[in-house]
mmCIF file of C-alpha atoms in Angstrom:
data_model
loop_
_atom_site.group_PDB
_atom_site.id
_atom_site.type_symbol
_atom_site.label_atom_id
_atom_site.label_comp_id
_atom_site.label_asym_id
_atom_site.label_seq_id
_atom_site.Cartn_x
_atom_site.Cartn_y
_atom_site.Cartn_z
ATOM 1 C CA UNK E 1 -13.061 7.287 -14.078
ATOM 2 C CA UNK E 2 -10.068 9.219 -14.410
ATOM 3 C CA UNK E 3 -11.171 12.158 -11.649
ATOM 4 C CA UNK E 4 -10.021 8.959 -8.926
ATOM 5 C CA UNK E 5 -6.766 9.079 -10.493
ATOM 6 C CA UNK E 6 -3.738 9.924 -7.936
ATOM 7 C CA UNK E 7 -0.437 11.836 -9.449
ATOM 8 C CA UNK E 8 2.381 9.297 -8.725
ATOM 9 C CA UNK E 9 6.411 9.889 -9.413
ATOM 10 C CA UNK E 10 7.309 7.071 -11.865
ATOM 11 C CA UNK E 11 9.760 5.721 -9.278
ATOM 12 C CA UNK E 12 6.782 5.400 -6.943
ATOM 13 C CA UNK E 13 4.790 2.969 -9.531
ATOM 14 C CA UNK E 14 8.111 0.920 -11.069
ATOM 15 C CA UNK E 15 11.365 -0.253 -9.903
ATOM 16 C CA UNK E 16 13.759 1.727 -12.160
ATOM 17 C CA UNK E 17 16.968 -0.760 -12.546
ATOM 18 C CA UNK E 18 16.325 -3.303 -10.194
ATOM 19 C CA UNK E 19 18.467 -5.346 -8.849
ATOM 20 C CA UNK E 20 19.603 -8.855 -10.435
ATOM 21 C CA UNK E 21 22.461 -11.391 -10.214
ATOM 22 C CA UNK E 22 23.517 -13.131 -12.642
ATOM 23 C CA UNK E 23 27.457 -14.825 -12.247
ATOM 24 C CA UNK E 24 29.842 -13.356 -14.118
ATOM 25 C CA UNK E 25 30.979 -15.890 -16.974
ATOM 26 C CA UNK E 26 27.567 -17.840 -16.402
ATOM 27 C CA UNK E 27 25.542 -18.522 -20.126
ATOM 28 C CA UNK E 28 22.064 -16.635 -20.183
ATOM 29 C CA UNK E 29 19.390 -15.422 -22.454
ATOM 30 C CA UNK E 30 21.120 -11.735 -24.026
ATOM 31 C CA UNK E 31 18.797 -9.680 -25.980
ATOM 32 C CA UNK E 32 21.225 -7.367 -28.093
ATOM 33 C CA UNK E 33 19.414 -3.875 -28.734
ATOM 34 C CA UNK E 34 19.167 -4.989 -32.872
ATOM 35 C CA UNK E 35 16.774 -7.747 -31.729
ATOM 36 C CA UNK E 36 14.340 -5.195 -30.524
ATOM 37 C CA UNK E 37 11.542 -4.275 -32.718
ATOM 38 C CA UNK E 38 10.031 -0.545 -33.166
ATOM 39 C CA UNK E 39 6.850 -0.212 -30.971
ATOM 40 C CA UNK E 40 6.534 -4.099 -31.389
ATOM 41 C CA UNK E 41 5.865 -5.139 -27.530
ATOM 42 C CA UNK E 42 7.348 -8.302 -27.966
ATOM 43 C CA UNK E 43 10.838 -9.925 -27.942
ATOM 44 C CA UNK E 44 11.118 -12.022 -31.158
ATOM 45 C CA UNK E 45 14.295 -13.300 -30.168
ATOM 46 C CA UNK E 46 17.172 -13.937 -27.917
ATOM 47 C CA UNK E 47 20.584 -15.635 -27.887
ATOM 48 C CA UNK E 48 22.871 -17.666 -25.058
ATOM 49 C CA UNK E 49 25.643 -15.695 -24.238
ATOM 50 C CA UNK E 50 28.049 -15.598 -21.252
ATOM 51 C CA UNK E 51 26.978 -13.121 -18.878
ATOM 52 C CA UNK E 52 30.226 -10.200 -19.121
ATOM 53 C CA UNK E 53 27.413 -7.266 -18.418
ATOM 54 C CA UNK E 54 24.676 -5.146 -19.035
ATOM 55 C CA UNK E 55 20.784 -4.061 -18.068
ATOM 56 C CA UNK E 56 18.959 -7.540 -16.129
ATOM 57 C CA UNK E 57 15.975 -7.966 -16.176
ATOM 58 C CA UNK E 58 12.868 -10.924 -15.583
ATOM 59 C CA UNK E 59 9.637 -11.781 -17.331
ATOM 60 C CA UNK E 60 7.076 -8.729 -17.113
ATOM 61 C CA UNK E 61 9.676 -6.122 -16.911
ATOM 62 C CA UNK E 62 9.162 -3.674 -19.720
ATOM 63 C CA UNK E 63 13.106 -2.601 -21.040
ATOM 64 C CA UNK E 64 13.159 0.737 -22.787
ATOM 65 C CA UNK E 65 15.850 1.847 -25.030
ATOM 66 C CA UNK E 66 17.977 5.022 -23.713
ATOM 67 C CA UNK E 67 20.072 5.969 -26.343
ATOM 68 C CA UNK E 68 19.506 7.914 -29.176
ATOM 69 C CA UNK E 69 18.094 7.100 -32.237
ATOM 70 C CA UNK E 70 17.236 3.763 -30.543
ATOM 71 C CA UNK E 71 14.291 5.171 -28.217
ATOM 72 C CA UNK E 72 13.215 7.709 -30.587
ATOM 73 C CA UNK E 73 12.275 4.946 -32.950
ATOM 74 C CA UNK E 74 10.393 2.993 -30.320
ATOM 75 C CA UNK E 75 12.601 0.192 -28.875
ATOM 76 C CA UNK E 76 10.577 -0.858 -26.084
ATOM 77 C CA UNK E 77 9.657 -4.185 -25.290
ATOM 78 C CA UNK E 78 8.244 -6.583 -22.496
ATOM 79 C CA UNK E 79 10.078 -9.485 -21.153
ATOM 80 C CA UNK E 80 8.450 -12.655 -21.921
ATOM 81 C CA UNK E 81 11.281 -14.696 -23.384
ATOM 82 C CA UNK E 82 13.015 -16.103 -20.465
ATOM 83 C CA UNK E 83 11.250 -19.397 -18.192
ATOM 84 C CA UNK E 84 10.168 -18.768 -14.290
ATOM 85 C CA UNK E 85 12.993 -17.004 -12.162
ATOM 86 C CA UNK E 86 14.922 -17.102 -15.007
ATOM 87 C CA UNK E 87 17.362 -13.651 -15.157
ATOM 88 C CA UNK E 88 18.219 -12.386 -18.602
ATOM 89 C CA UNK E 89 20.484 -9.430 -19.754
ATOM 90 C CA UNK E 90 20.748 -7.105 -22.813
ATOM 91 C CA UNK E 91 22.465 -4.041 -23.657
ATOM 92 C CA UNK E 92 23.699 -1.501 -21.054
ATOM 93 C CA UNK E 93 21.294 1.165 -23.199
ATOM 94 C CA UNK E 94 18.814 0.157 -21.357
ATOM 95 C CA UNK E 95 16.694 1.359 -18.698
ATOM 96 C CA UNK E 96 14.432 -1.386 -16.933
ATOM 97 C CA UNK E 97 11.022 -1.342 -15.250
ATOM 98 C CA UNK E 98 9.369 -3.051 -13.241
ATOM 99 C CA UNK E 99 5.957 -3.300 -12.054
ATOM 100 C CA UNK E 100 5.838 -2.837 -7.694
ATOM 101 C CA UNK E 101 2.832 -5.491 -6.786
ATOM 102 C CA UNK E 102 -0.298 -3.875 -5.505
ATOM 103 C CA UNK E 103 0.841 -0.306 -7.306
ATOM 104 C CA UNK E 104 1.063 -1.586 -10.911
ATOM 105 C CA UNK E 105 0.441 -3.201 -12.892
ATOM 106 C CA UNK E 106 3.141 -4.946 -15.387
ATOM 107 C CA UNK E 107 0.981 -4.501 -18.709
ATOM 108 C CA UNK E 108 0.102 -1.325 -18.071
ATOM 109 C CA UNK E 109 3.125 -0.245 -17.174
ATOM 110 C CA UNK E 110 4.848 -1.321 -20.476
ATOM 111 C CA UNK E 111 1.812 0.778 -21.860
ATOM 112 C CA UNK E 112 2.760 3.894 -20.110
ATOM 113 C CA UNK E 113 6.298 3.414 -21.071
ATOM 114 C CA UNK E 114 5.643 3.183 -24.349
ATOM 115 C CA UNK E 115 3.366 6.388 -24.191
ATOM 116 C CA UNK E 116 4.129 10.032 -25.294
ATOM 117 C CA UNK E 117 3.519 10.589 -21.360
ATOM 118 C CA UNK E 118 6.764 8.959 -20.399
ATOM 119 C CA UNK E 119 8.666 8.874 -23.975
ATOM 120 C CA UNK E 120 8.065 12.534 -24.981
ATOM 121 C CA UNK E 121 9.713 13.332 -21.618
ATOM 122 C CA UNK E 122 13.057 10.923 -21.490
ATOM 123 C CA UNK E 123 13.764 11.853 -25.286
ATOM 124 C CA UNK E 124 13.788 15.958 -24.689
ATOM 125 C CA UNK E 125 16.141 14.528 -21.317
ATOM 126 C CA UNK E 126 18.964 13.499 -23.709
ATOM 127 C CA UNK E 127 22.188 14.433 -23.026
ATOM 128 C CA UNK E 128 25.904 14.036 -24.212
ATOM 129 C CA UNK E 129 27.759 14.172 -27.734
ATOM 130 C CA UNK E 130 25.906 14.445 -30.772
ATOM 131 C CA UNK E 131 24.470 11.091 -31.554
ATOM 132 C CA UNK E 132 25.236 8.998 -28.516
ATOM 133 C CA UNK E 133 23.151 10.733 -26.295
ATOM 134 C CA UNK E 134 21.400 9.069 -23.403
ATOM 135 C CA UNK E 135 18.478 9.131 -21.262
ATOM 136 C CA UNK E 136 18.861 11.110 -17.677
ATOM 137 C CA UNK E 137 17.170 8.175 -15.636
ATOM 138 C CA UNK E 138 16.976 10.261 -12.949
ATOM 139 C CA UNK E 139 14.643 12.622 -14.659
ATOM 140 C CA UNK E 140 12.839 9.470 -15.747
ATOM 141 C CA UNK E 141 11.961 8.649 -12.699
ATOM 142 C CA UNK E 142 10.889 11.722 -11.146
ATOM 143 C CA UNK E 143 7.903 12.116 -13.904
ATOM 144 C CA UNK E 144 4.474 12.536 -12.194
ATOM 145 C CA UNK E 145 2.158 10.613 -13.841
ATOM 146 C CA UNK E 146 -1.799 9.763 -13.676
ATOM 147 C CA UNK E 147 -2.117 6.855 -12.317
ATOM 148 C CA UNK E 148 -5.941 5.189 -11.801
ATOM 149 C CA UNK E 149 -6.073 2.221 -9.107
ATOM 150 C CA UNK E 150 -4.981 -1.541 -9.882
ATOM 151 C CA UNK E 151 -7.744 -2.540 -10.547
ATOM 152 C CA UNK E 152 -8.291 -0.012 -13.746
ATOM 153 C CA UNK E 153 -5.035 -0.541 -14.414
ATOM 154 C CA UNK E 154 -5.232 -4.703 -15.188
ATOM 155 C CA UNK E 155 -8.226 -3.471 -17.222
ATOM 156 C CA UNK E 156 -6.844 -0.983 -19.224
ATOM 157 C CA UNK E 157 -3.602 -3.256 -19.234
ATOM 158 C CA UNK E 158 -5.568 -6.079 -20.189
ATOM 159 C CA UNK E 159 -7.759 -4.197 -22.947
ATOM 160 C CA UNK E 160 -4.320 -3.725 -24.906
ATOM 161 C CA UNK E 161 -2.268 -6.616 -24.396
ATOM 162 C CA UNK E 162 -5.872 -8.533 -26.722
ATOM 163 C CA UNK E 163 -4.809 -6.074 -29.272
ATOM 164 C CA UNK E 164 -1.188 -6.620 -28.969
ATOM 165 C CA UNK E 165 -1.707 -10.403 -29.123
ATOM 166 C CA UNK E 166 -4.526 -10.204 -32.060
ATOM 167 C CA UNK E 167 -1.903 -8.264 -33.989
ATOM 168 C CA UNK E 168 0.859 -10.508 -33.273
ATOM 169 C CA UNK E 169 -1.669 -13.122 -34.079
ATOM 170 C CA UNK E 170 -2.062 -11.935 -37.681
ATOM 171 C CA UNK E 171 1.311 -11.597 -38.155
ATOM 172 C CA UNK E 172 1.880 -14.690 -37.953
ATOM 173 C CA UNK E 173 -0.705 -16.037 -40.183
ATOM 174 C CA UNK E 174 0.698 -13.313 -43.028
ATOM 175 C CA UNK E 175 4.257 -14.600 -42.185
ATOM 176 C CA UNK E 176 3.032 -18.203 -42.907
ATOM 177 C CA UNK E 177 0.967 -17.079 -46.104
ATOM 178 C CA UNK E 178 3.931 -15.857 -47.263
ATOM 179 C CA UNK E 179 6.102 -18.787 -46.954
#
């Protein structure tokens, strides 16, 4: 029920940017900005590069586009491309987030992030020269949001990664149909 709700600051629920190592010079999974799909949750794919750079991130962490048009046309994904305690990296245009344990959860955080509630908000924050502006993280991070307790969360999370997965399901079967 949504009256148990608390107002959190977005930096209170998610790790904004956390911190990863990854040698420089050292091959890893990259995933370039053009291999991110609009509002598609998932990663289709990756490729090995030597690590020179850029955003890290894990499984589960939700990375979010920060550049303009990019987020405007929905570039927001979930990590679920790499293999346990594996560290990837991708384009320096983006913002990471990840879910704190006991506060979030990781599917509905990509949820949020992918909402009008946190997207609305880091779009209108743009700033710099006409057409490579960027996201202000810091104003990111200091949105309040609703937030209902864990346990609501991993339902509500739950609840829309079956839809994400049913549609992903049945895009696979057209993509097969059609070959």
């Amino acid at each position: 029920m949504k009256c148990n709700w608390c107002i959190k600051k977005l930096s209170e629920i998610a790790h904004i940017n956390p911190k990863e190592s990854i040698g420089k010079g050292i091959m890893a999974k990259k995933v370039p900005m053009d291999k991110l799909q609009p509002f598609y949750r998932d990663i289709p794919e990756f490729i090995l590069e030597e690590y020179k750079g850029g955003a890290k991130f894990r499984n589960d962490d939700t990375i979010m586009a920060r550049i303009t048009p990019c987020l405007e046309n929905g570039k927001i994904s979930k990590v679920s491309v790499l293999d346990d305690d594996e560290v990837g990296f991708g384009s320096t245009e983006y913002i990471v987030f990840r879910a704190i344990e006991g506060v979030s959860d990781a599917d509905f955080l990509y949820y949020l992030i992918c909402s009008p509630l946190v997207r609305n908000p880091a779009i209108k924050s743009m700033v710099g020269s006409s057409g490579r502006q960027r996201v202000q993280t810091d104003v990111v991070a200091d949105l309040d949001i609703e937030l209902p307790h864990i346990e609501e969360q991993r339902k509500i999370g739950s609840i829309l990664r079956t839809l994400d997965d049913k549609i992903a399901l049945n895009n696979a079967i057209n993509n097969n149909l059609a070959a």
